[in-house]
PDB file of N, CA and C in Angstrom:
ATOM      1  N   MET A 592      26.613 -40.368  42.622  1.00 73.00           N
ATOM      2  CA  MET A 592      26.129 -39.016  42.706  1.00 73.00           C
ATOM      3  C   MET A 592      25.375 -39.053  44.259  1.00 73.00           C
ATOM      4  N   LYS A 593      25.587 -38.328  45.547  1.00 85.00           N
ATOM      5  CA  LYS A 593      24.342 -38.374  46.533  1.00 85.00           C
ATOM      6  C   LYS A 593      23.094 -37.168  45.807  1.00 85.00           C
ATOM      7  N   LYS A 594      21.719 -37.936  46.417  1.00 87.00           N
ATOM      8  CA  LYS A 594      20.612 -37.160  46.241  1.00 87.00           C
ATOM      9  C   LYS A 594      20.286 -36.023  46.559  1.00 87.00           C
ATOM     10  N   GLY A 595      19.558 -35.082  46.178  1.00 87.00           N
ATOM     11  CA  GLY A 595      19.728 -33.852  47.203  1.00 87.00           C
ATOM     12  C   GLY A 595      20.347 -33.149  47.176  1.00 87.00           C
ATOM     13  N   ILE A 596      20.543 -33.324  47.318  1.00 91.00           N
ATOM     14  CA  ILE A 596      22.527 -31.861  46.926  1.00 91.00           C
ATOM     15  C   ILE A 596      23.280 -31.814  46.188  1.00 91.00           C
ATOM     16  N   HIS A 597      22.666 -31.744  45.012  1.00 89.00           N
ATOM     17  CA  HIS A 597      23.669 -30.603  44.147  1.00 89.00           C
ATOM     18  C   HIS A 597      22.733 -29.669  43.281  1.00 89.00           C
ATOM     19  N   PRO A 598      22.801 -29.205  42.576  1.00 89.00           N
ATOM     20  CA  PRO A 598      21.794 -27.953  42.379  1.00 89.00           C
ATOM     21  C   PRO A 598      21.493 -28.339  40.731  1.00 89.00           C
ATOM     22  N   GLU A 599      20.190 -27.812  40.199  1.00 90.00           N
ATOM     23  CA  GLU A 599      20.073 -28.563  39.366  1.00 90.00           C
ATOM     24  C   GLU A 599      19.069 -28.128  37.764  1.00 90.00           C
ATOM     25  N   TYR A 600      20.440 -28.441  37.129  1.00 90.00           N
ATOM     26  CA  TYR A 600      20.685 -27.781  36.196  1.00 90.00           C
ATOM     27  C   TYR A 600      20.148 -28.135  34.962  1.00 90.00           C
ATOM     28  N   VAL A 601      19.942 -26.456  34.575  1.00 95.00           N
ATOM     29  CA  VAL A 601      19.391 -26.069  33.778  1.00 95.00           C
ATOM     30  C   VAL A 601      19.459 -25.534  32.655  1.00 95.00           C
ATOM     31  N   PRO A 602      18.666 -25.735  31.519  1.00 96.00           N
ATOM     32  CA  PRO A 602      19.491 -25.110  30.175  1.00 96.00           C
ATOM     33  C   PRO A 602      19.465 -22.208  30.916  1.00 96.00           C
ATOM     34  N   CYS A 603      20.552 -21.966  30.096  1.00 96.00           N
ATOM     35  CA  CYS A 603      20.475 -20.840  31.079  1.00 96.00           C
ATOM     36  C   CYS A 603      21.356 -20.472  29.721  1.00 96.00           C
ATOM     37  N   LYS A 604      20.722 -18.525  29.498  1.00 96.00           N
ATOM     38  CA  LYS A 604      20.135 -17.509  28.555  1.00 96.00           C
ATOM     39  C   LYS A 604      21.935 -16.677  28.793  1.00 96.00           C
ATOM     40  N   VAL A 605      23.124 -17.011  28.223  1.00 94.00           N
ATOM     41  CA  VAL A 605      24.056 -16.399  28.541  1.00 94.00           C
ATOM     42  C   VAL A 605      23.768 -15.105  27.031  1.00 94.00           C
ATOM     43  N   THR A 606      23.725 -13.780  27.347  1.00 94.00           N
ATOM     44  CA  THR A 606      23.562 -12.752  27.539  1.00 94.00           C
ATOM     45  C   THR A 606      25.218 -11.453  26.642  1.00 94.00           C
ATOM     46  N   CYS A 607      25.539 -10.941  26.079  1.00 91.00           N
ATOM     47  CA  CYS A 607      26.726 -10.374  26.099  1.00 91.00           C
ATOM     48  C   CYS A 607      26.065  -8.510  25.697  1.00 91.00           C
ATOM     49  N   VAL A 608      25.749  -7.960  27.397  1.00 89.00           N
ATOM     50  CA  VAL A 608      25.814  -6.467  27.178  1.00 89.00           C
ATOM     51  C   VAL A 608      26.221  -5.500  26.207  1.00 89.00           C
ATOM     52  N   THR A 609      27.589  -5.977  25.963  1.00 86.00           N
ATOM     53  CA  THR A 609      28.461  -5.085  25.024  1.00 86.00           C
ATOM     54  C   THR A 609      28.510  -5.300  23.183  1.00 86.00           C
ATOM     55  N   SER A 610      27.610  -6.762  23.006  1.00 87.00           N
ATOM     56  CA  SER A 610      27.739  -7.116  21.675  1.00 87.00           C
ATOM     57  C   SER A 610      26.311  -7.074  21.117  1.00 87.00           C
ATOM     58  N   GLY A 611      25.882  -7.313  22.735  1.00 90.00           N
ATOM     59  CA  GLY A 611      24.012  -7.811  22.254  1.00 90.00           C
ATOM     60  C   GLY A 611      23.717  -9.081  22.295  1.00 90.00           C
ATOM     61  N   LYS A 612      24.743  -9.675  21.306  1.00 91.00           N
ATOM     62  CA  LYS A 612      24.367 -11.418  21.311  1.00 91.00           C
ATOM     63  C   LYS A 612      24.095 -12.864  21.894  1.00 91.00           C
ATOM     64  N   THR A 613      23.182 -13.292  22.648  1.00 94.00           N
ATOM     65  CA  THR A 613      22.951 -14.569  23.223  1.00 94.00           C
ATOM     66  C   THR A 613      23.481 -16.102  22.624  1.00 94.00           C
ATOM     67  N   ILE A 614      23.708 -16.524  24.075  1.00 92.00           N
ATOM     68  CA  ILE A 614      24.133 -17.809  23.753  1.00 92.00           C
ATOM     69  C   ILE A 614      23.091 -18.783  24.734  1.00 92.00           C
ATOM     70  N   GLU A 615      22.876 -19.989  24.330  1.00 95.00           N
ATOM     71  CA  GLU A 615      22.099 -20.621  25.276  1.00 95.00           C
ATOM     72  C   GLU A 615      23.540 -21.704  25.839  1.00 95.00           C
ATOM     73  N   VAL A 616      24.206 -22.116  27.548  1.00 94.00           N
ATOM     74  CA  VAL A 616      24.354 -22.504  28.261  1.00 94.00           C
ATOM     75  C   VAL A 616      23.770 -24.195  28.574  1.00 94.00           C
ATOM     76  N   MET A 617      24.029 -24.666  29.241  1.00 95.00           N
ATOM     77  CA  MET A 617      22.927 -25.251  30.178  1.00 95.00           C
ATOM     78  C   MET A 617      24.428 -24.897  32.316  1.00 95.00           C
ATOM     79  N   SER A 618      23.300 -24.824  32.753  1.00 95.00           N
ATOM     80  CA  SER A 618      23.909 -23.863  33.732  1.00 95.00           C
ATOM     81  C   SER A 618      23.347 -24.733  34.975  1.00 95.00           C
ATOM     82  N   ASN A 619      23.382 -23.921  36.679  1.00 94.00           N
ATOM     83  CA  ASN A 619      22.718 -24.215  37.591  1.00 94.00           C
ATOM     84  C   ASN A 619      21.416 -22.292  37.949  1.00 94.00           C
ATOM     85  N   LYS A 620      22.219 -21.439  36.748  1.00 94.00           N
ATOM     86  CA  LYS A 620      20.694 -20.224  37.266  1.00 94.00           C
ATOM     87  C   LYS A 620      20.123 -20.466  36.232  1.00 94.00           C
ATOM     88  N   SER A 621      19.268 -19.950  35.406  1.00 94.00           N
ATOM     89  CA  SER A 621      18.744 -19.911  33.886  1.00 94.00           C
ATOM     90  C   SER A 621      18.426 -18.604  33.081  1.00 94.00           C
ATOM     91  N   GLU A 622      19.578 -17.230  33.586  1.00 96.00           N
ATOM     92  CA  GLU A 622      20.367 -16.821  32.993  1.00 96.00           C
ATOM     93  C   GLU A 622      21.141 -15.540  33.585  1.00 96.00           C
ATOM     94  N   MET A 623      22.126 -14.838  33.041  1.00 94.00           N
ATOM     95  CA  MET A 623      23.247 -14.526  33.264  1.00 94.00           C
ATOM     96  C   MET A 623      23.540 -13.530  31.852  1.00 94.00           C
ATOM     97  N   ARG A 624      23.971 -12.026  32.653  1.00 94.00           N
ATOM     98  CA  ARG A 624      24.413 -10.955  31.723  1.00 94.00           C
ATOM     99  C   ARG A 624      25.880 -10.775  31.909  1.00 94.00           C
ATOM    100  N   ILE A 625      26.593 -10.823  30.635  1.00 90.00           N
ATOM    101  CA  ILE A 625      28.738 -10.880  30.961  1.00 90.00           C
ATOM    102  C   ILE A 625      28.812  -9.431  29.384  1.00 90.00           C
ATOM    103  N   ASP A 626      29.885  -8.787  30.825  1.00 88.00           N
ATOM    104  CA  ASP A 626      30.690  -7.787  29.859  1.00 88.00           C
ATOM    105  C   ASP A 626      30.872  -8.020  28.783  1.00 88.00           C
ATOM    106  N   ILE A 627      31.379  -9.135  28.351  1.00 85.00           N
ATOM    107  CA  ILE A 627      32.168  -9.305  27.916  1.00 85.00           C
ATOM    108  C   ILE A 627      33.058 -10.707  26.737  1.00 85.00           C
ATOM    109  N   SER A 628      32.448 -11.130  25.807  1.00 85.00           N
ATOM    110  CA  SER A 628      32.854 -12.426  25.157  1.00 85.00           C
ATOM    111  C   SER A 628      33.163 -12.045  23.809  1.00 85.00           C
ATOM    112  N   SER A 629      33.337 -13.539  23.479  1.00 82.00           N
ATOM    113  CA  SER A 629      34.077 -13.886  22.875  1.00 82.00           C
ATOM    114  C   SER A 629      33.790 -13.081  20.931  1.00 82.00           C
ATOM    115  N   PHE A 630      32.526 -13.525  20.966  1.00 83.00           N
ATOM    116  CA  PHE A 630      31.659 -12.226  19.758  1.00 83.00           C
ATOM    117  C   PHE A 630      32.210 -10.498  19.990  1.00 83.00           C
ATOM    118  N   CYS A 631      32.787 -10.199  20.875  1.00 82.00           N
ATOM    119  CA  CYS A 631      32.874  -9.033  20.848  1.00 82.00           C
ATOM    120  C   CYS A 631      34.161  -9.115  22.039  1.00 82.00           C
ATOM    121  N   HIS A 632      35.709  -9.398  22.072  1.00 79.00           N
ATOM    122  CA  HIS A 632      36.703  -8.756  22.660  1.00 79.00           C
ATOM    123  C   HIS A 632      37.628  -8.871  22.000  1.00 79.00           C
ATOM    124  N   PRO A 633      38.258  -8.749  21.229  1.00 75.00           N
ATOM    125  CA  PRO A 633      39.375  -7.802  20.472  1.00 75.00           C
ATOM    126  C   PRO A 633      40.398  -9.283  19.789  1.00 75.00           C
ATOM    127  N   PHE A 634      40.701  -9.718  21.160  1.00 77.00           N
ATOM    128  CA  PHE A 634      41.427 -11.098  20.568  1.00 77.00           C
ATOM    129  C   PHE A 634      41.294 -12.061  19.566  1.00 77.00           C
ATOM    130  N   TYR A 635      38.838 -11.921  19.534  1.00 74.00           N
ATOM    131  CA  TYR A 635      38.643 -12.930  19.385  1.00 74.00           C
ATOM    132  C   TYR A 635      38.444 -12.844  18.229  1.00 74.00           C
ATOM    133  N   THR A 636      38.399 -11.736  17.964  1.00 77.00           N
ATOM    134  CA  THR A 636      37.311 -10.754  16.862  1.00 77.00           C
ATOM    135  C   THR A 636      38.769 -10.294  15.579  1.00 77.00           C
ATOM    136  N   GLY A 637      39.651 -10.774  15.839  1.00 76.00           N
ATOM    137  CA  GLY A 637      41.332 -10.090  15.450  1.00 76.00           C
ATOM    138  C   GLY A 637      42.087  -8.464  14.933  1.00 76.00           C
ATOM    139  N   SER A 638      40.859  -7.775  16.057  1.00 73.00           N
ATOM    140  CA  SER A 638      41.211  -6.113  15.369  1.00 73.00           C
ATOM    141  C   SER A 638      41.911  -6.155  16.500  1.00 73.00           C
ATOM    142  N   ASP A 639      42.485  -7.092  17.485  1.00 65.00           N
ATOM    143  CA  ASP A 639      44.329  -7.048  18.653  1.00 65.00           C
ATOM    144  C   ASP A 639      45.012  -6.492  17.197  1.00 65.00           C
ATOM    145  N   LYS A 640      45.881  -5.690  18.125  1.00 65.00           N
ATOM    146  CA  LYS A 640      47.115  -5.086  16.855  1.00 65.00           C
ATOM    147  C   LYS A 640      47.875  -5.261  19.402  1.00 65.00           C
ATOM    148  N   ILE A 641      48.805  -5.540  17.933  1.00 63.00           N
ATOM    149  CA  ILE A 641      50.394  -5.637  18.935  1.00 63.00           C
ATOM    150  C   ILE A 641      50.867  -4.288  19.469  1.00 63.00           C
ATOM    151  N   ALA A 642      51.046  -4.094  20.287  1.00 64.00           N
ATOM    152  CA  ALA A 642      51.475  -2.894  20.219  1.00 64.00           C
ATOM    153  C   ALA A 642      53.440  -2.962  20.811  1.00 64.00           C
ATOM    154  N   ASP A 643      54.479  -2.769  19.432  1.00 60.00           N
ATOM    155  CA  ASP A 643      55.374  -3.106  19.571  1.00 60.00           C
ATOM    156  C   ASP A 643      56.410  -2.232  19.542  1.00 60.00           C
ATOM    157  N   ALA A 644      57.128  -0.910  20.136  1.00 64.00           N
ATOM    158  CA  ALA A 644      58.080  -0.152  19.629  1.00 64.00           C
ATOM    159  C   ALA A 644      58.814  -0.192  19.841  1.00 64.00           C
ATOM    160  N   THR A 645      59.638  -1.814  20.388  1.00 69.00           N
ATOM    161  CA  THR A 645      60.669  -1.914  20.747  1.00 69.00           C
ATOM    162  C   THR A 645      61.606  -2.437  19.885  1.00 69.00           C
ATOM    163  N   GLY A 646      60.834  -2.595  18.695  1.00 77.00           N
ATOM    164  CA  GLY A 646      60.906  -4.691  18.561  1.00 77.00           C
ATOM    165  C   GLY A 646      61.340  -6.103  18.546  1.00 77.00           C
ATOM    166  N   ARG A 647      60.726  -5.826  20.041  1.00 79.00           N
ATOM    167  CA  ARG A 647      60.397  -7.384  20.482  1.00 79.00           C
ATOM    168  C   ARG A 647      60.273  -8.437  20.203  1.00 79.00           C
ATOM    169  N   VAL A 648      59.249  -7.592  19.704  1.00 77.00           N
ATOM    170  CA  VAL A 648      58.038  -9.398  18.941  1.00 77.00           C
ATOM    171  C   VAL A 648      59.438 -10.157  18.126  1.00 77.00           C
ATOM    172  N   GLU A 649      59.139  -9.362  16.965  1.00 80.00           N
ATOM    173  CA  GLU A 649      59.950  -9.312  15.478  1.00 80.00           C
ATOM    174  C   GLU A 649      61.742  -9.678  16.306  1.00 80.00           C
ATOM    175  N   LYS A 650      62.398  -9.728  17.125  1.00 82.00           N
ATOM    176  CA  LYS A 650      63.477 -10.178  17.983  1.00 82.00           C
ATOM    177  C   LYS A 650      62.911 -11.912  18.278  1.00 82.00           C
ATOM    178  N   PHE A 651      62.482 -11.797  18.708  1.00 83.00           N
ATOM    179  CA  PHE A 651      61.395 -13.273  19.936  1.00 83.00           C
ATOM    180  C   PHE A 651      61.273 -13.725  18.323  1.00 83.00           C
ATOM    181  N   ARG A 652      59.860 -13.789  17.283  1.00 82.00           N
ATOM    182  CA  ARG A 652      60.166 -14.500  16.010  1.00 82.00           C
ATOM    183  C   ARG A 652      61.052 -14.528  15.177  1.00 82.00           C
ATOM    184  N   GLN A 653      62.502 -13.599  14.945  1.00 84.00           N
ATOM    185  CA  GLN A 653      63.874 -14.856  13.950  1.00 84.00           C
ATOM    186  C   GLN A 653      64.174 -15.305  15.019  1.00 84.00           C
ATOM    187  N   LYS A 654      64.133 -14.988  16.150  1.00 85.00           N
ATOM    188  CA  LYS A 654      64.950 -16.163  17.634  1.00 85.00           C
ATOM    189  C   LYS A 654      64.393 -17.486  17.733  1.00 85.00           C
ATOM    190  N   TYR A 655      63.471 -17.747  16.758  1.00 88.00           N
ATOM    191  CA  TYR A 655      62.332 -18.916  17.059  1.00 88.00           C
ATOM    192  C   TYR A 655      61.967 -19.157  15.655  1.00 88.00           C
ATOM    193  N   ASN A 656      62.845 -18.151  14.799  1.00 79.00           N
ATOM    194  CA  ASN A 656      61.861 -18.519  13.183  1.00 79.00           C
ATOM    195  C   ASN A 656      60.551 -18.817  12.611  1.00 79.00           C
ATOM    196  N   MET A 657      60.502 -17.404  13.275  1.00 74.00           N
ATOM    197  CA  MET A 657      58.459 -17.655  12.921  1.00 74.00           C
ATOM    198  C   MET A 657      58.555 -16.672  11.734  1.00 74.00           C
ATOM    199  N   LYS A 658      57.114 -16.884  11.265  1.00 63.00           N
ATOM    200  CA  LYS A 658      57.338 -15.436   9.366  1.00 63.00           C
ATOM    201  C   LYS A 658      56.256 -14.767  10.997  1.00 63.00           C
TER     202      LYS A 658
END
């Protein structure tokens, strides 16, 4: 690596504005605010529901022998 051309790598406090939770990661910024994270996103929290009005998901599961 060449000296003097890379940004400084510092601890970064990441705050989710939706849930209010914070985590610390390494970045070239000292602080970041994000709109959504794994703390509040429905996919990660398990509150995500599959909207299936025509039975497509069930057809797929039967086709590939999934439970």
